[in-house]
mmCIF file of C-alpha atoms in Angstrom:
data_model
loop_
_atom_site.group_PDB
_atom_site.id
_atom_site.type_symbol
_atom_site.label_atom_id
_atom_site.label_comp_id
_atom_site.label_asym_id
_atom_site.label_seq_id
_atom_site.Cartn_x
_atom_site.Cartn_y
_atom_site.Cartn_z
ATOM 1 C CA MET A 5 -1.079 -25.389 22.749
ATOM 2 C CA ASN A 6 1.129 -22.656 22.944
ATOM 3 C CA PHE A 7 1.987 -23.009 19.276
ATOM 4 C CA LEU A 8 -2.001 -22.516 18.222
ATOM 5 C CA ARG A 9 -1.651 -18.840 20.437
ATOM 6 C CA PRO A 10 -0.180 -15.744 18.737
ATOM 7 C CA ASN A 11 3.524 -14.993 19.292
ATOM 8 C CA GLY A 12 3.309 -18.224 21.466
ATOM 9 C CA PRO A 13 6.762 -19.846 22.818
ATOM 10 C CA SER A 14 7.232 -23.237 21.430
ATOM 11 C CA SER A 15 9.327 -25.715 22.668
ATOM 12 C CA GLY A 16 12.128 -27.671 20.425
ATOM 13 C CA ARG A 17 10.230 -30.201 20.243
ATOM 14 C CA ALA A 18 7.009 -29.098 19.685
ATOM 15 C CA THR A 19 9.018 -27.069 16.231
ATOM 16 C CA ALA A 20 10.262 -30.587 15.225
ATOM 17 C CA LEU A 21 6.241 -32.378 15.648
ATOM 18 C CA ILE A 22 4.630 -28.945 13.427
ATOM 19 C CA VAL A 23 8.067 -29.264 10.663
ATOM 20 C CA SER A 24 7.515 -33.260 10.664
ATOM 21 C CA LEU A 25 3.213 -32.683 10.155
ATOM 22 C CA TYR A 26 4.579 -30.226 7.571
ATOM 23 C CA ALA A 27 6.418 -31.998 5.747
ATOM 24 C CA GLY A 28 5.058 -35.403 5.733
ATOM 25 C CA ALA A 29 1.797 -33.371 3.935
ATOM 26 C CA SER A 30 3.900 -32.619 1.347
ATOM 27 C CA LEU A 31 4.982 -35.569 0.691
ATOM 28 C CA ALA A 32 1.907 -36.726 0.133
ATOM 29 C CA LEU A 33 0.529 -33.991 -1.364
ATOM 30 C CA TRP A 34 3.872 -34.905 -3.967
ATOM 31 C CA LEU A 35 2.526 -38.896 -4.686
ATOM 32 C CA LEU A 36 -1.157 -38.029 -4.508
ATOM 33 C CA TYR A 37 -0.298 -35.306 -7.428
ATOM 34 C CA PRO A 38 -0.920 -37.010 -10.943
ATOM 35 C CA SER A 39 2.887 -38.455 -12.598
ATOM 36 C CA GLU A 40 1.830 -36.914 -15.927
ATOM 37 C CA MET A 41 2.206 -32.933 -14.560
ATOM 38 C CA PHE A 42 4.938 -33.488 -12.080
ATOM 39 C CA PRO A 43 7.651 -36.787 -11.639
ATOM 40 C CA ARG A 44 7.249 -39.274 -8.850
ATOM 41 C CA PRO A 45 10.174 -38.250 -6.026
ATOM 42 C CA SER A 46 11.979 -42.210 -7.593
ATOM 43 C CA GLU A 47 12.147 -40.287 -10.878
ATOM 44 C CA VAL A 48 13.522 -37.500 -9.015
ATOM 45 C CA ALA A 49 16.001 -38.662 -7.114
ATOM 46 C CA SER A 50 17.143 -41.094 -10.211
ATOM 47 C CA SER A 51 17.274 -38.261 -12.239
ATOM 48 C CA TRP A 52 19.496 -36.406 -10.057
ATOM 49 C CA MET A 53 22.204 -38.954 -9.159
ATOM 50 C CA ASP A 54 22.401 -40.061 -13.131
ATOM 51 C CA MET A 55 23.376 -35.787 -13.531
ATOM 52 C CA VAL A 56 26.350 -36.476 -10.457
ATOM 53 C CA ARG A 57 27.553 -38.931 -13.012
ATOM 54 C CA THR A 58 26.982 -38.479 -16.362
ATOM 55 C CA GLN A 59 26.826 -34.422 -16.016
ATOM 56 C CA GLY A 60 29.227 -33.187 -13.515
ATOM 57 C CA LEU A 61 26.085 -32.111 -11.569
ATOM 58 C CA ILE A 62 28.408 -31.643 -8.332
ATOM 59 C CA ARG A 63 31.097 -29.349 -10.393
ATOM 60 C CA GLU A 64 28.679 -27.420 -12.125
ATOM 61 C CA LEU A 65 27.432 -26.573 -8.443
ATOM 62 C CA TYR A 66 30.630 -25.646 -7.472
ATOM 63 C CA SER A 67 31.296 -23.088 -9.907
ATOM 64 C CA SER A 68 27.750 -21.420 -9.367
ATOM 65 C CA LEU A 69 28.987 -21.099 -5.146
ATOM 66 C CA MET A 70 31.818 -19.878 -5.677
ATOM 67 C CA THR A 71 30.468 -17.510 -8.954
ATOM 68 C CA ASN A 72 27.495 -16.228 -5.999
ATOM 69 C CA LEU A 73 29.811 -15.959 -2.727
ATOM 70 C CA GLU A 74 32.309 -13.895 -5.295
ATOM 71 C CA ALA A 75 29.291 -11.146 -6.231
ATOM 72 C CA LEU A 76 27.862 -11.560 -2.951
ATOM 73 C CA GLY A 77 31.432 -10.104 -1.000
ATOM 74 C CA ILE A 78 31.517 -7.040 -4.065
ATOM 75 C CA SER A 79 28.030 -6.436 -2.931
ATOM 76 C CA CYS A 80 28.995 -6.092 0.655
ATOM 77 C CA ALA A 81 31.712 -3.959 0.321
ATOM 78 C CA LEU A 82 29.986 -1.706 -2.318
ATOM 79 C CA SER A 83 26.504 -1.577 -0.401
ATOM 80 C CA LEU A 84 28.036 -1.277 3.290
ATOM 81 C CA GLY A 85 30.353 1.309 2.092
ATOM 82 C CA LEU A 86 28.042 3.966 0.801
ATOM 83 C CA ALA A 87 25.030 3.018 3.265
ATOM 84 C CA TYR A 88 27.910 3.969 5.887
ATOM 85 C CA LEU A 89 29.027 7.183 4.073
ATOM 86 C CA SER A 90 25.287 8.536 4.160
ATOM 87 C CA VAL A 91 26.314 9.772 7.365
ATOM 88 C CA VAL A 92 28.164 12.163 5.396
ATOM 89 C CA PRO A 93 25.501 14.740 3.730
ATOM 90 C CA ALA A 94 27.689 15.289 0.743
ATOM 91 C CA LEU A 95 27.782 11.876 -0.382
ATOM 92 C CA ARG A 96 24.799 11.198 0.859
ATOM 93 C CA PRO A 97 22.802 11.772 -2.674
ATOM 94 C CA ALA A 98 25.243 9.059 -3.913
ATOM 95 C CA THR A 99 23.466 6.342 -1.209
ATOM 96 C CA ALA A 100 20.054 7.467 -2.782
ATOM 97 C CA ALA A 101 20.908 7.501 -6.749
ATOM 98 C CA ALA A 102 22.451 3.664 -5.801
ATOM 99 C CA SER A 103 19.067 3.184 -3.498
ATOM 100 C CA LYS A 104 16.946 4.548 -6.295
ATOM 101 C CA ALA A 105 18.529 1.890 -8.786
ATOM 102 C CA ARG A 106 16.685 -0.364 -7.965
ATOM 103 C CA PHE A 107 13.481 0.348 -10.063
ATOM 104 C CA PHE A 108 15.952 -0.527 -13.074
ATOM 105 C CA GLY A 109 14.787 -3.291 -15.066
ATOM 106 C CA MET A 110 17.519 -6.024 -15.779
ATOM 107 C CA THR A 111 17.302 -6.975 -18.846
ATOM 108 C CA GLY A 112 18.399 -3.151 -19.800
ATOM 109 C CA PHE A 113 21.878 -3.546 -18.273
ATOM 110 C CA VAL A 114 23.449 -6.693 -20.100
ATOM 111 C CA VAL A 115 24.307 -4.722 -23.180
ATOM 112 C CA LEU A 116 25.975 -2.035 -20.640
ATOM 113 C CA PHE A 117 27.592 -4.884 -18.765
ATOM 114 C CA THR A 118 29.203 -6.431 -21.455
ATOM 115 C CA VAL A 119 30.691 -3.623 -23.216
ATOM 116 C CA LEU A 120 31.743 -2.553 -19.644
ATOM 117 C CA PHE A 121 33.298 -5.753 -18.068
ATOM 118 C CA GLY A 122 32.663 -8.541 -21.210
ATOM 119 C CA GLY A 123 31.039 -11.661 -21.400
ATOM 120 C CA GLY A 124 32.044 -14.017 -19.305
ATOM 121 C CA HIS A 125 32.541 -14.705 -15.680
ATOM 122 C CA TRP A 126 32.772 -11.157 -14.935
ATOM 123 C CA LEU A 127 29.537 -10.692 -17.092
ATOM 124 C CA LYS A 128 27.232 -12.557 -14.574
ATOM 125 C CA VAL A 129 29.339 -11.558 -11.355
ATOM 126 C CA SER A 130 28.689 -7.665 -12.565
ATOM 127 C CA LEU A 131 24.806 -8.852 -12.903
ATOM 128 C CA LEU A 132 24.755 -10.301 -9.331
ATOM 129 C CA VAL A 133 26.512 -7.205 -8.258
ATOM 130 C CA PHE A 134 24.039 -4.601 -9.468
ATOM 131 C CA GLY A 135 21.079 -7.291 -8.251
ATOM 132 C CA MET A 136 21.634 -7.501 -5.004
ATOM 133 C CA SER A 137 23.870 -3.771 -4.315
ATOM 134 C CA VAL A 138 20.764 -1.914 -4.667
ATOM 135 C CA PHE A 139 18.384 -3.441 -2.083
ATOM 136 C CA PHE A 140 21.307 -4.070 0.055
ATOM 137 C CA THR A 141 21.685 -0.164 0.052
ATOM 138 C CA THR A 142 18.059 0.186 0.083
ATOM 139 C CA SER A 143 18.137 -1.339 3.555
ATOM 140 C CA MET A 144 21.125 -0.415 5.305
ATOM 141 C CA ALA A 145 20.182 2.947 4.134
ATOM 142 C CA SER A 146 17.220 2.681 6.366
ATOM 143 C CA VAL A 147 19.151 1.208 9.371
ATOM 144 C CA VAL A 148 21.832 3.855 9.139
ATOM 145 C CA ALA A 149 19.222 6.631 8.937
ATOM 146 C CA ASP A 150 16.881 5.372 11.841
ATOM 147 C CA ILE A 151 19.392 5.250 14.012
ATOM 148 C CA PRO A 152 18.218 7.710 17.144
ATOM 149 C CA ARG A 153 19.736 10.803 17.752
ATOM 150 C CA GLU A 154 19.853 10.024 22.200
ATOM 151 C CA GLU A 155 22.540 7.106 20.711
ATOM 152 C CA TYR A 156 25.170 10.303 18.860
ATOM 153 C CA ASP A 157 24.468 12.132 22.284
ATOM 154 C CA HIS A 158 25.281 9.011 24.297
ATOM 155 C CA ALA A 159 28.874 9.174 22.141
ATOM 156 C CA ARG A 160 29.246 12.469 22.442
ATOM 157 C CA THR A 161 29.081 12.388 26.292
ATOM 158 C CA LEU A 162 32.092 9.320 25.734
ATOM 159 C CA ARG A 163 34.216 11.729 24.627
ATOM 160 C CA MET A 164 34.203 10.246 20.987
ATOM 161 C CA GLY A 165 34.762 12.432 18.065
ATOM 162 C CA PRO A 166 32.785 12.512 14.874
ATOM 163 C CA TRP A 167 34.206 9.331 12.909
ATOM 164 C CA ARG A 168 34.811 7.145 15.982
ATOM 165 C CA SER A 169 30.946 7.991 17.167
ATOM 166 C CA VAL A 170 30.600 6.494 13.078
ATOM 167 C CA TRP A 171 32.279 3.221 14.023
ATOM 168 C CA GLU A 172 31.061 2.748 17.405
ATOM 169 C CA VAL A 173 27.192 3.519 17.081
ATOM 170 C CA VAL A 174 26.640 2.810 13.033
ATOM 171 C CA ILE A 175 29.044 0.168 12.489
ATOM 172 C CA LEU A 176 29.650 -2.233 15.450
ATOM 173 C CA GLY A 177 26.367 -0.684 16.623
ATOM 174 C CA ARG A 178 24.240 -2.121 14.186
ATOM 175 C CA ALA A 179 26.353 -5.033 13.226
ATOM 176 C CA ASP A 180 23.832 -7.689 13.733
ATOM 177 C CA LEU A 181 21.451 -5.696 11.237
ATOM 178 C CA ALA A 182 23.862 -5.710 8.978
ATOM 179 C CA ILE A 183 24.178 -9.243 8.741
ATOM 180 C CA GLU A 184 20.337 -9.365 8.787
ATOM 181 C CA SER A 185 20.214 -7.462 5.419
ATOM 182 C CA LEU A 186 23.472 -9.402 4.124
ATOM 183 C CA ARG A 187 21.242 -12.643 4.438
ATOM 184 C CA GLN A 188 17.983 -11.287 2.610
ATOM 185 C CA ASN A 189 20.232 -9.931 -0.148
ATOM 186 C CA ALA A 190 22.557 -13.454 -0.424
ATOM 187 C CA ALA A 191 18.841 -14.793 -1.510
ATOM 188 C CA ILE A 192 18.327 -13.035 -3.844
ATOM 189 C CA GLY A 193 21.555 -12.579 -5.866
ATOM 190 C CA TRP A 194 21.151 -16.860 -5.134
ATOM 191 C CA MET A 195 17.749 -16.802 -6.612
ATOM 192 C CA MET A 196 19.301 -14.429 -9.547
ATOM 193 C CA LEU A 197 22.404 -16.588 -10.146
ATOM 194 C CA THR A 198 20.579 -19.432 -12.586
ATOM 195 C CA MET A 199 19.094 -16.309 -14.948
ATOM 196 C CA VAL A 200 22.066 -14.981 -15.190
ATOM 197 C CA GLU A 201 24.009 -18.139 -15.940
ATOM 198 C CA GLY A 202 21.946 -18.674 -18.919
ATOM 199 C CA LEU A 203 23.295 -15.539 -20.726
ATOM 200 C CA SER A 204 27.525 -17.005 -20.269
ATOM 201 C CA ARG A 205 27.407 -20.526 -20.931
ATOM 202 C CA SER A 206 31.135 -20.879 -21.020
ATOM 203 C CA GLU A 207 31.745 -21.793 -17.431
ATOM 204 C CA GLY A 208 28.207 -23.828 -16.458
ATOM 205 C CA GLY A 209 26.865 -24.011 -13.447
ATOM 206 C CA LEU A 210 22.844 -25.036 -12.433
ATOM 207 C CA GLY A 211 21.864 -22.745 -14.232
ATOM 208 C CA THR A 212 22.763 -23.513 -17.489
ATOM 209 C CA MET A 213 21.766 -27.084 -16.372
ATOM 210 C CA LEU A 214 18.710 -26.088 -15.995
ATOM 211 C CA LEU A 215 17.998 -24.542 -19.305
ATOM 212 C CA ASN A 216 19.946 -27.336 -20.829
ATOM 213 C CA GLU A 217 16.983 -29.522 -19.053
ATOM 214 C CA ASN A 218 14.302 -27.028 -19.883
ATOM 215 C CA LYS A 219 14.897 -27.252 -23.732
ATOM 216 C CA HIS A 220 14.478 -30.801 -23.950
ATOM 217 C CA PHE A 221 11.438 -30.689 -21.528
ATOM 218 C CA HIS A 222 13.366 -32.303 -19.425
ATOM 219 C CA LEU A 223 10.653 -32.630 -15.972
ATOM 220 C CA PRO A 224 12.650 -35.181 -13.610
ATOM 221 C CA ALA A 225 16.075 -33.369 -14.040
ATOM 222 C CA ILE A 226 14.424 -29.880 -13.896
ATOM 223 C CA ALA A 227 12.689 -31.000 -10.855
ATOM 224 C CA ALA A 228 15.950 -32.445 -9.198
ATOM 225 C CA LEU A 229 17.873 -29.062 -9.897
ATOM 226 C CA GLN A 230 15.238 -26.619 -8.344
ATOM 227 C CA ILE A 231 15.155 -28.727 -5.531
ATOM 228 C CA THR A 232 19.040 -28.774 -5.388
ATOM 229 C CA VAL A 233 18.870 -25.348 -5.983
ATOM 230 C CA LEU A 234 16.388 -24.964 -2.879
ATOM 231 C CA VAL A 235 18.376 -27.095 -0.745
ATOM 232 C CA VAL A 236 21.831 -25.269 -1.310
ATOM 233 C CA GLY A 237 19.952 -21.957 -0.158
ATOM 234 C CA VAL A 238 18.431 -22.896 2.907
ATOM 235 C CA VAL A 239 21.586 -24.427 3.790
ATOM 236 C CA GLN A 240 23.136 -20.361 2.961
ATOM 237 C CA ASP A 241 20.874 -18.634 4.665
ATOM 238 C CA TRP A 242 20.845 -21.001 7.707
ATOM 239 C CA ALA A 243 24.829 -20.770 7.772
ATOM 240 C CA ILE A 244 24.180 -16.435 7.426
ATOM 241 C CA ALA A 245 21.835 -17.083 9.917
ATOM 242 C CA GLY A 246 24.408 -18.986 12.484
ATOM 243 C CA LEU A 247 27.200 -16.237 11.799
ATOM 244 C CA LYS A 248 24.872 -13.788 12.448
ATOM 245 C CA ARG A 249 23.627 -15.774 16.286
ATOM 246 C CA ILE A 250 27.550 -16.020 16.812
ATOM 247 C CA LEU A 251 29.225 -12.646 16.216
ATOM 248 C CA CYS A 252 25.955 -11.068 17.409
ATOM 249 C CA PRO A 253 24.300 -12.675 20.625
ATOM 250 C CA TYR A 254 22.476 -10.168 22.123
ATOM 251 C CA ALA A 255 20.530 -9.668 18.728
ATOM 252 C CA SER A 256 18.369 -12.284 20.093
ATOM 253 C CA LEU A 257 17.946 -11.669 24.030
ATOM 254 C CA SER A 258 14.542 -8.606 23.851
ATOM 255 C CA LEU A 259 13.239 -10.669 21.160
ATOM 256 C CA GLU A 260 9.412 -11.909 21.726
ATOM 257 C CA ARG A 261 9.274 -15.379 20.366
ATOM 258 C CA ARG A 262 13.030 -16.598 22.333
#
């Protein structure tokens, strides 16, 4: 009964059993829910197959994935650059300003970004980059600011210069936290993607399909698309977590639940 104790260890078999129970309860609740308010699983599956055959769902999913990955790459470069450069006092205000930009409303930037980048593809990418970067910069700047002085002192005793200390202590020493922050902000970007795709429908995407199905109030198709978005988002999250385990295996050595 360790899985009922706070922070108790859980074997793979126990975890699989718990997940199965949750999945079964969720499916039962779905089947018992009134069909007038939510479509049946068979209707959702049929609608998903129909969209694959007639509306090019796989092609639209690929378009959404490429847009999201492009925005994620740009956001990662900008945010990590700003966060790491916050070690330089002269550049620290720029990092703080980028962090405070998370309180802006996204809607107010649509016209500005349309003027700066034009419509279409780059409008979507710029909005995604902005939405992810302000939070990514905030989390990573906090990580950099919380590095203990002892770690820098240790680097100095090894005769490392200022920039070598930044490389070893800040960049390499906090690589696991950078990947974890990337993982969280990738989820933010994927959640925002369907919204920004509705602003420019020329390239299609899951967001365009969702808006079209919402317009016609086609509930089975909406549910099928939402489940597709959820599954792809979970796979993306799992892939980034796997990348962290491969590149930074030391990150989980001292965790309570390992």
